[in-house]
XYZ file of C-alpha atoms in Angstrom:
489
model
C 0.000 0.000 0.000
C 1.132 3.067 -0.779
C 1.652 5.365 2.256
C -0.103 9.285 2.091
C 0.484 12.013 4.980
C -3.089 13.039 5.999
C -3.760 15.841 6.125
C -5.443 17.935 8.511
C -8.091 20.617 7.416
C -7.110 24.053 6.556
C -7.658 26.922 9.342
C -10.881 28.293 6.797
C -12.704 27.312 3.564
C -12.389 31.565 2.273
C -8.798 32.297 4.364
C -6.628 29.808 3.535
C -2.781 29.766 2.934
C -3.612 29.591 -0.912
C -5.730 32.576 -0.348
C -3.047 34.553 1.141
C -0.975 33.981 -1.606
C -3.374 34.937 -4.009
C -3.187 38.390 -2.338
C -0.071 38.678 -1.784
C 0.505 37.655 -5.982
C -2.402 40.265 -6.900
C -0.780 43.317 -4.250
C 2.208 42.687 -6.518
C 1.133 42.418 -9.483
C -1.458 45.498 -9.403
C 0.713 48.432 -9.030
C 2.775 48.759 -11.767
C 6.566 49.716 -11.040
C 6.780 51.798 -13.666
C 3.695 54.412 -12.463
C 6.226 55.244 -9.426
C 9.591 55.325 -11.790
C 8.363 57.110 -14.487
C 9.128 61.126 -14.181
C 6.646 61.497 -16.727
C 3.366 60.157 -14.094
C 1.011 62.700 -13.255
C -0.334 63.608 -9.711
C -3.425 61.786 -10.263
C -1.969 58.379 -11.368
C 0.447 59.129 -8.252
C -2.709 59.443 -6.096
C -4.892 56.876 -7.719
C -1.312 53.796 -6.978
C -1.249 54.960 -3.266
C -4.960 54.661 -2.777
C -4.653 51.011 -4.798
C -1.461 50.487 -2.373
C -3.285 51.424 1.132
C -6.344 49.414 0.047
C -4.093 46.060 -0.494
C -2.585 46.638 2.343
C -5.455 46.632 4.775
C -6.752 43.802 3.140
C -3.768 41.781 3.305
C -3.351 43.062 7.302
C -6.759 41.731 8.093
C -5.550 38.399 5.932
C -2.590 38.193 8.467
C -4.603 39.283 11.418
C -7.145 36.707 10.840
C -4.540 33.816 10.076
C -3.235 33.998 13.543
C -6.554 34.569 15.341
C -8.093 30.910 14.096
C -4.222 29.462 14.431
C -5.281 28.404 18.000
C -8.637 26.977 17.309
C -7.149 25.011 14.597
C -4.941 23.375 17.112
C -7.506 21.575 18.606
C -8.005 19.521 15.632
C -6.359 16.095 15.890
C -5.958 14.264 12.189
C -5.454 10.800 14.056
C -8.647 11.494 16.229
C -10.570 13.900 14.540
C -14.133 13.106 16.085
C -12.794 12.812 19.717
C -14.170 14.853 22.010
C -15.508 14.765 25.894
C -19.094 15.015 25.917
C -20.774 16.182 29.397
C -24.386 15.211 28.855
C -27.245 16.909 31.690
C -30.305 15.066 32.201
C -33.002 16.386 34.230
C -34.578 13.513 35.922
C -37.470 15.405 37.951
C -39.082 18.613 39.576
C -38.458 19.720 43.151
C -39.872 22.566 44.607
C -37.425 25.028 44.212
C -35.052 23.215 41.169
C -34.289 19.977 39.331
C -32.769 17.073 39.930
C -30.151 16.315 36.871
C -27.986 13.505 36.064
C -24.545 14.464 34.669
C -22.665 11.998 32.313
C -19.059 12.765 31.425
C -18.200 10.674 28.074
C -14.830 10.156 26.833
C -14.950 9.557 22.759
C -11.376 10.396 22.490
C -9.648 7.184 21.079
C -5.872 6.979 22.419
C -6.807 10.435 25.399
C -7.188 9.396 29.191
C -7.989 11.037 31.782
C -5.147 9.788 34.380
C -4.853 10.035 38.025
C -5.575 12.683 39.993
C -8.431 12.733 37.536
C -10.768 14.927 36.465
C -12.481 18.693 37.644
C -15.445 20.326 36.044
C -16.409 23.731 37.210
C -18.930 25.960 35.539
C -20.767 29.151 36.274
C -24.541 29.367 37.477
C -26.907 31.572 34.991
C -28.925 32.784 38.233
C -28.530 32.251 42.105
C -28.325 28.795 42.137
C -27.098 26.571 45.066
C -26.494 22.476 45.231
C -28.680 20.855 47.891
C -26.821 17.748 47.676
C -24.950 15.149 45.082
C -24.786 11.953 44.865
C -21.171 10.110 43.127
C -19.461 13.316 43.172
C -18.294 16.389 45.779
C -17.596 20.063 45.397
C -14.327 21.125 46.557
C -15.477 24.108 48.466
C -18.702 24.795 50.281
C -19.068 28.281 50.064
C -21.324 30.866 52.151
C -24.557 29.357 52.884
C -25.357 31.177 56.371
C -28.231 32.677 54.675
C -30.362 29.534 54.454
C -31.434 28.206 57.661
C -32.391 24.722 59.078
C -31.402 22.918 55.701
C -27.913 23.765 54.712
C -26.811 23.357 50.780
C -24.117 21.391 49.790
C -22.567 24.295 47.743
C -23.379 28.092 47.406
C -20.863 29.052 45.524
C -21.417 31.275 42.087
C -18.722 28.718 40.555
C -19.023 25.655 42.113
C -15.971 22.851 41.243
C -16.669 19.070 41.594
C -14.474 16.074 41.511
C -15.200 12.336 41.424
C -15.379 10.385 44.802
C -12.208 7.862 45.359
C -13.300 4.185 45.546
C -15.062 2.074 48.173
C -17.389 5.169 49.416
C -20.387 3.312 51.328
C -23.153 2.579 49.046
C -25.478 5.483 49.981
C -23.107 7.766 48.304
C -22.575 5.887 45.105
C -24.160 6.406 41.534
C -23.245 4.598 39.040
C -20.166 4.990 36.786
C -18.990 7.048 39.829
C -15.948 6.503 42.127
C -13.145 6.051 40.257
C -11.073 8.945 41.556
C -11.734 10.803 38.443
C -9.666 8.487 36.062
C -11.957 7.863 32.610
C -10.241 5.375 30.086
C -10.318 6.524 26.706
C -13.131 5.138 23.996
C -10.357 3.059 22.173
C -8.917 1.590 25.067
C -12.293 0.219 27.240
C -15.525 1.622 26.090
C -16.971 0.378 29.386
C -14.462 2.860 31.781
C -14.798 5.864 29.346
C -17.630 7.243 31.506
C -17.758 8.950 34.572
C -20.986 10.190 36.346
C -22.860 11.694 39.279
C -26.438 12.970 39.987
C -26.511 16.549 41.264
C -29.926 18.511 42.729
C -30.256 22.004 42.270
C -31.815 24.512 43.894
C -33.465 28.329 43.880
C -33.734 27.227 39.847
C -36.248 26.819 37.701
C -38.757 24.190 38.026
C -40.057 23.828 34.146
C -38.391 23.773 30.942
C -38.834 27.170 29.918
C -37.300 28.516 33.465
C -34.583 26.711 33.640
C -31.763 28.572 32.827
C -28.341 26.658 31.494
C -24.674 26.788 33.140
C -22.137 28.813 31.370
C -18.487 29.032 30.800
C -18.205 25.330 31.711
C -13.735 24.168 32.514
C -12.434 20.832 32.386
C -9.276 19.749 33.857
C -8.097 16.210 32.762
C -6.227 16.866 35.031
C -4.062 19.580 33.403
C -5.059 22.657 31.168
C -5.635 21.318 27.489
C -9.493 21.203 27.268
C -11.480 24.098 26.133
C -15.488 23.376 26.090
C -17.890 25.164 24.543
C -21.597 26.781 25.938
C -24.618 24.163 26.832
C -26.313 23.425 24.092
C -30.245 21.913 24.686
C -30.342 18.472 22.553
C -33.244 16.397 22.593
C -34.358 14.441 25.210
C -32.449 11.362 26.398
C -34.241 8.281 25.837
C -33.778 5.406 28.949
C -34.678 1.767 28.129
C -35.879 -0.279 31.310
C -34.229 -3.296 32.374
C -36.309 -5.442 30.388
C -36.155 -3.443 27.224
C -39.502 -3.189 26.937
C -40.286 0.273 28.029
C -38.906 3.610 27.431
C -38.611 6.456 29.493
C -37.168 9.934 28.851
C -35.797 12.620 30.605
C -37.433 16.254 31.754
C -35.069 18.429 29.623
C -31.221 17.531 27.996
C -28.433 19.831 27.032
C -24.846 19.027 26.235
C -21.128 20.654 26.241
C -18.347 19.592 24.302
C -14.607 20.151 25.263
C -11.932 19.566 22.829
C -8.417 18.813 23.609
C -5.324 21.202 22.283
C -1.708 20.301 23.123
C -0.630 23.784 22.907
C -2.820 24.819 25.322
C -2.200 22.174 27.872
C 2.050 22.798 27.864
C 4.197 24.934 25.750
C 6.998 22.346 25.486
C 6.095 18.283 24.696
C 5.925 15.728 27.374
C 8.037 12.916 25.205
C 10.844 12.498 22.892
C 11.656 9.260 20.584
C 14.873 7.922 20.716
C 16.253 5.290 17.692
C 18.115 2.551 17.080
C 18.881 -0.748 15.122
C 20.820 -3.898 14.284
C 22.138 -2.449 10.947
C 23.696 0.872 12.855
C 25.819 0.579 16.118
C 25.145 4.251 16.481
C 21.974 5.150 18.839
C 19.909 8.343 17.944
C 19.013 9.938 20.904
C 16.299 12.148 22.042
C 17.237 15.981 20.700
C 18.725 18.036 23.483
C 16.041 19.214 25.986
C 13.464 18.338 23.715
C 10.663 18.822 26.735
C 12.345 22.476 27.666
C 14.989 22.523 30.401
C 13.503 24.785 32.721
C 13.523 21.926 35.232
C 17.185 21.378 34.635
C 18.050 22.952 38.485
C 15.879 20.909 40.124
C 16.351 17.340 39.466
C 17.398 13.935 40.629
C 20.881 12.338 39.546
C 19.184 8.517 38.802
C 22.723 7.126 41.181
C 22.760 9.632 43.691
C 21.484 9.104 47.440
C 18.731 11.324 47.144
C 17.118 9.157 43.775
C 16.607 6.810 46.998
C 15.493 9.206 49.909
C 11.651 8.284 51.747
C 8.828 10.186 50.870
C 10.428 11.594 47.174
C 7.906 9.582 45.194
C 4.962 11.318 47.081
C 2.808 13.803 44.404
C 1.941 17.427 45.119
C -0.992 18.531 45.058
C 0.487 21.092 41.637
C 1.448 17.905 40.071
C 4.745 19.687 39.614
C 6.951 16.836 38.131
C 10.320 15.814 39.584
C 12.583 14.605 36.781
C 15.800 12.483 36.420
C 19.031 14.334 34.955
C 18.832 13.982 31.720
C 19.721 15.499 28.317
C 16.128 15.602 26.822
C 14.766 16.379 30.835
C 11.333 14.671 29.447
C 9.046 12.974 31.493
C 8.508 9.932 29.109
C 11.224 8.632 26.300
C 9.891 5.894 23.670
C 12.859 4.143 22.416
C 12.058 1.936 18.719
C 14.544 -0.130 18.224
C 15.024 -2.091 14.651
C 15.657 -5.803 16.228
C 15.578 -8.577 13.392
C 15.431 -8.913 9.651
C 13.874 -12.285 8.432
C 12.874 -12.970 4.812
C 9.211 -12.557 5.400
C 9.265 -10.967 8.544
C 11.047 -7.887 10.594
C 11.140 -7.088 14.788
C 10.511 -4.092 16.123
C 11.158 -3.707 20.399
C 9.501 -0.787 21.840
C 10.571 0.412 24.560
C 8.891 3.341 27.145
C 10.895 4.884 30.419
C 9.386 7.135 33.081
C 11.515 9.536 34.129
C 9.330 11.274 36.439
C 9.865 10.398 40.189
C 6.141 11.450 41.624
C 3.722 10.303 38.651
C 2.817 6.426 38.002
C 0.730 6.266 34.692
C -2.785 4.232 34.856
C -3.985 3.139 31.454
C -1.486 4.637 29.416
C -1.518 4.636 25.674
C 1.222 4.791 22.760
C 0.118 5.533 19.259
C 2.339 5.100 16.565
C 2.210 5.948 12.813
C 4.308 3.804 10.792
C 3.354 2.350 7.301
C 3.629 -1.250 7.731
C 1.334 -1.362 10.373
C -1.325 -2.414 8.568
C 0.443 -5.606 8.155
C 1.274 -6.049 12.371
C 1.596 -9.724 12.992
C 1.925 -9.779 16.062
C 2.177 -7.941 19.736
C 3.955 -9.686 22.391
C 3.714 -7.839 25.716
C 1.204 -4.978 24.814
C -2.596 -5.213 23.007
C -2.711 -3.404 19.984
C -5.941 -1.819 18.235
C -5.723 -0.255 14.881
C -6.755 3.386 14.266
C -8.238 3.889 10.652
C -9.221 7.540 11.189
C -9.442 7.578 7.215
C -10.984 4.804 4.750
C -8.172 4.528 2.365
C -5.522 5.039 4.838
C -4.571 2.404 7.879
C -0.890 3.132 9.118
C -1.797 4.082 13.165
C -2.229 1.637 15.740
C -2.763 1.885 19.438
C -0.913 0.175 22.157
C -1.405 -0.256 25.635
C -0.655 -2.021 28.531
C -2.291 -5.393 29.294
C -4.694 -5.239 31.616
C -3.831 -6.310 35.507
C 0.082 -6.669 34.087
C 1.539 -3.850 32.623
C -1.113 -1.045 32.148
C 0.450 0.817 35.076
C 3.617 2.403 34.510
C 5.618 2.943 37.455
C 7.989 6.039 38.466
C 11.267 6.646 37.841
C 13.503 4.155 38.850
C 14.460 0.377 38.294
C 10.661 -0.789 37.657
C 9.197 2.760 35.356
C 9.488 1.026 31.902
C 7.506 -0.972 29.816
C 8.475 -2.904 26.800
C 6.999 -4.854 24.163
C 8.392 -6.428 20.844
C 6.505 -6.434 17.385
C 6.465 -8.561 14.340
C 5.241 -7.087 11.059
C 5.078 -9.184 7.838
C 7.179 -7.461 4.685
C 5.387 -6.020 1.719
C 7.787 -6.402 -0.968
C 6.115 -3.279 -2.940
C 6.902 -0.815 -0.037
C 8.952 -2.491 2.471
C 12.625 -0.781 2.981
C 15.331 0.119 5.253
C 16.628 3.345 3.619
C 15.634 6.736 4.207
C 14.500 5.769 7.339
C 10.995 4.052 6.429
C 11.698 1.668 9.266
C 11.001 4.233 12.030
C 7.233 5.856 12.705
C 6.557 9.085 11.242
C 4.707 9.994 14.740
C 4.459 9.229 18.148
C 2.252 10.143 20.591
C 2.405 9.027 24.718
C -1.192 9.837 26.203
C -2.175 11.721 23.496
C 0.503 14.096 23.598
C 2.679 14.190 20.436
C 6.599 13.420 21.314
C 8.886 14.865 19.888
C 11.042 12.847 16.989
C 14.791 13.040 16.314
C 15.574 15.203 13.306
C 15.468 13.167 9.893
C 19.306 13.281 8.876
C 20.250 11.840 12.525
C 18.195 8.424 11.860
C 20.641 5.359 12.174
C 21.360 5.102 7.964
C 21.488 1.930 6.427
C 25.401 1.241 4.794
C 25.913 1.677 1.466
C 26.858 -1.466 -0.141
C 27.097 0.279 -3.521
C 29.256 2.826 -2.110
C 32.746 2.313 -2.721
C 36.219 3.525 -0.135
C 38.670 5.607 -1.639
C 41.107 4.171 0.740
C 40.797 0.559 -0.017
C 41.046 1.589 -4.254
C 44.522 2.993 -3.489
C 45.973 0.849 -0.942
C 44.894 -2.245 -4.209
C 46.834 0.058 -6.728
C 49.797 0.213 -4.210
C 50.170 -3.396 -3.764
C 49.846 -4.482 -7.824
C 52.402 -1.765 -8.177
C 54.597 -3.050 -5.781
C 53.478 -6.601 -6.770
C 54.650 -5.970 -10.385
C 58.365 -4.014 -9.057
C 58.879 -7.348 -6.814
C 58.330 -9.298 -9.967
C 60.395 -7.269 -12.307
């Protein structure tokens, strides 16, 4: 099969880089050179080119001005996943008196995205005066000021209430279900079934009908970092509930929605991976670039032999999740080394290798996407599962892996046990298949989601040159015949 680079979709349909272009060719080409040269141009033509002149440039301004407002909306968009997206669906069950009682589902339809320990926050904003009387599956970090209600106290006043999942084994009376997991949602292409978190929330001082009840705004999601911008509630139609016996249907009171889409420049402003390279056919190793995560952590980490790599309590998170790295070059949290194993006839070996060098973060349900070519002819995976990703019809080079359930799907911290590894076997196409140029490494990586960052192209272990043939040896062959023929003579 021959392999295509997708590509993603342009930042607009009327301004794209082809339309820039276009103005920049027409501004060029409309004032003439020789209207400004010419001694012989009158006033008016003089006037008539600077008015042309100020016109194109305004337009062109705007052009540029435009181009870099939509530049970070267009990060958002992920060619690999370009449908995922975290869905936070509000049902309202029933009427109270004074509010509703909703049930809030949090959906995870990203296919290779997690949401990893700590987990999860949602905050929004109330449209009115609104107060929580209680929740069920869920908490509020803060209670507010609620010393204006009397007798019955609310679980939250607050104007901008934020709510995290409940930890495991809370007694029964406080569970709902899909609820307790300590925030940590699996994403879609990993387990459907753990890709959905939920709690049931009643409101108060709200309205009590559909046309009174007035939606949540400016709605944050923290998974756990920054990353995720949502959008406003939007009112869908009702959600449709089968009974256990699937022969009756109920629906809920009222349903809106809010999306929130994932963007990597938003959540850091350096990666959180490198690659590194290798193979059998190259004793040289390609290593990650030179802090390819930033080195602003460079002063404050952990030599992986000293005494302190070993001291009590350094494996213990903050509450910032500010990472505490290993010395190295790269000073990235993860590294991904491929390494080019074996070369049979029909077959060739790929080992995979992934290192956490962060000393206060252990990785639940992580996930490794690679975009290589031959995948779409993967034999076999030895120590990891592997799902393919066909975000495209006519194109299936991604796959997913990920750790095997109850064995390796945690990844430890840094030290002797924070690696995984896994080896591949992929079957040779004889049309395609190749060592040079590099077509034996993945064009991508991404750890978590997060693209990694790739060695640069001319420092891939190169394949030698059979073809190619040494100076040296050619004259140290004419040497000897010459001397050959003076012994002789």
């Amino acid at each position: 099969m021959k392999y295509e680079q997708p590509v993603g979709k342009p930042f607009s349909k009327q301004y794209s880089s082809a339309n820039i272009y276009f103005s920049l060719s027409f501004f060029s080409s409309s004032i003439n050179a020789n209207t400004f040269l010419s001694p012989l141009c009158s006033c008016q033509e003089l006037g008539t080119s600077l008015n042309i002149l100020k016109q194109e440039m305004k337009s062109i301004c705007g052009l540029v001005v435009l181009f870099f407002v939509m530049l970070p909306h267009a990060a958002a968009y992920d060619p690999l996943d370009p449908t995922g997206n975290i869905t936070i669906k509000w049902d309202v069950v029933s009427w109270t008196a004074d509010g509703y009682v909703a049930s809030v589902t949090m959906s995870n339809f990203q296919m290779y995205r997690s949401i990893v320990s700590p987990g999860w926050t949602l905050g929004w904003q109330w449209a009115k005066k609104e107060v929580i009387w209680s929740m069920v599956g869920a908490q509020t970090t803060e209670q507010g000021d609620c010393s204006k209600f009397k007798g019955n106290v609310p679980h939250c006043c607050l104007r901008k209430p934020v709510v995290v999942d409940l930890l495991p084994g809370v007694p029964y009376n406080q569970q709902f279900s899909n609820c307790c997991k300590a925030g940590v949602v699996s994403a879609w292409g990993q387990d459907p079934s753990s890709s959905v978190s939920a709690f049931q929330v009643s409101v108060g001082v709200a309205g009590t009908s559909n046309k009174t009840v007035k939606l949540p705004m400016n709605f944050t999601l923290l998974g756990p970092g920054l990353g995720y911008t949502c959008g406003p509630a939007k009112v869908v139609p009702s959600t449709v509930y089968l009974t256990a016996d699937h022969r009756r249907k109920t629906q809920a009171l009222m349903t809106w929605n809010v999306t929130c889409t994932y963007s990597q420049f938003l959540a850091a402003k350096n990666p959180k991976c490198c690659v590194s390279f290798s193979s059998f056919y190259n004793q040289s190793i390609t290593p990650c670039p030179k802090c390819a995560c930033g080195c602003q952590n460079k002063n404050n980490c952990v030599v992986s032999d000293s005494k302190q790599a070993h001291k009590k309590g350094i494996n213990t998170p903050r509450k910032d999740n500010v990472p505490l790295l290993q010395c190295t070059h790269h000073m990235c949290p993860i590294r991904v080394h491929w390494h080019v194993k074996l070369n049979y006839k029909d077959y060739w070996r790929v080992k995979i290798a992934v290192t956490n060098f962060n000393y206060r973060m252990n990785y639940t349900q992580w996930t490794l996407v690679a975009q290589h070519p031959n995948l779409n002819a993967i034999t076999q995976v030895f120590s990891f599962d592997y799902k393919p990703l066909v975000p495209y019809e006519a194109i299936n080079d991604t796959g997913m892996f990920y750790g095997m359930k109850f064995y390796n799907d945690l990844l430890m911290e840094a030290g002797p046990q924070g690696n995984v590894q896994s080896e591949v076997l992929l079957r040779k196409n004889k049309d395609t298949f190749t060592f040079k140029h590099g077509w034996a490494f993945p064009r991508k990586v991404y750890f978590n989601g997060d693209e990694c960052l790739l060695p640069p192209p001319d420092a891939y272990p190169f394949l030698p040159n059979s073809a190619k043939v040494n100076s040296i040896t050619i004259s140290t062959m004419v040497v000897s015949a010459l001397l050959f023929l003076f012994i002789i003579s």
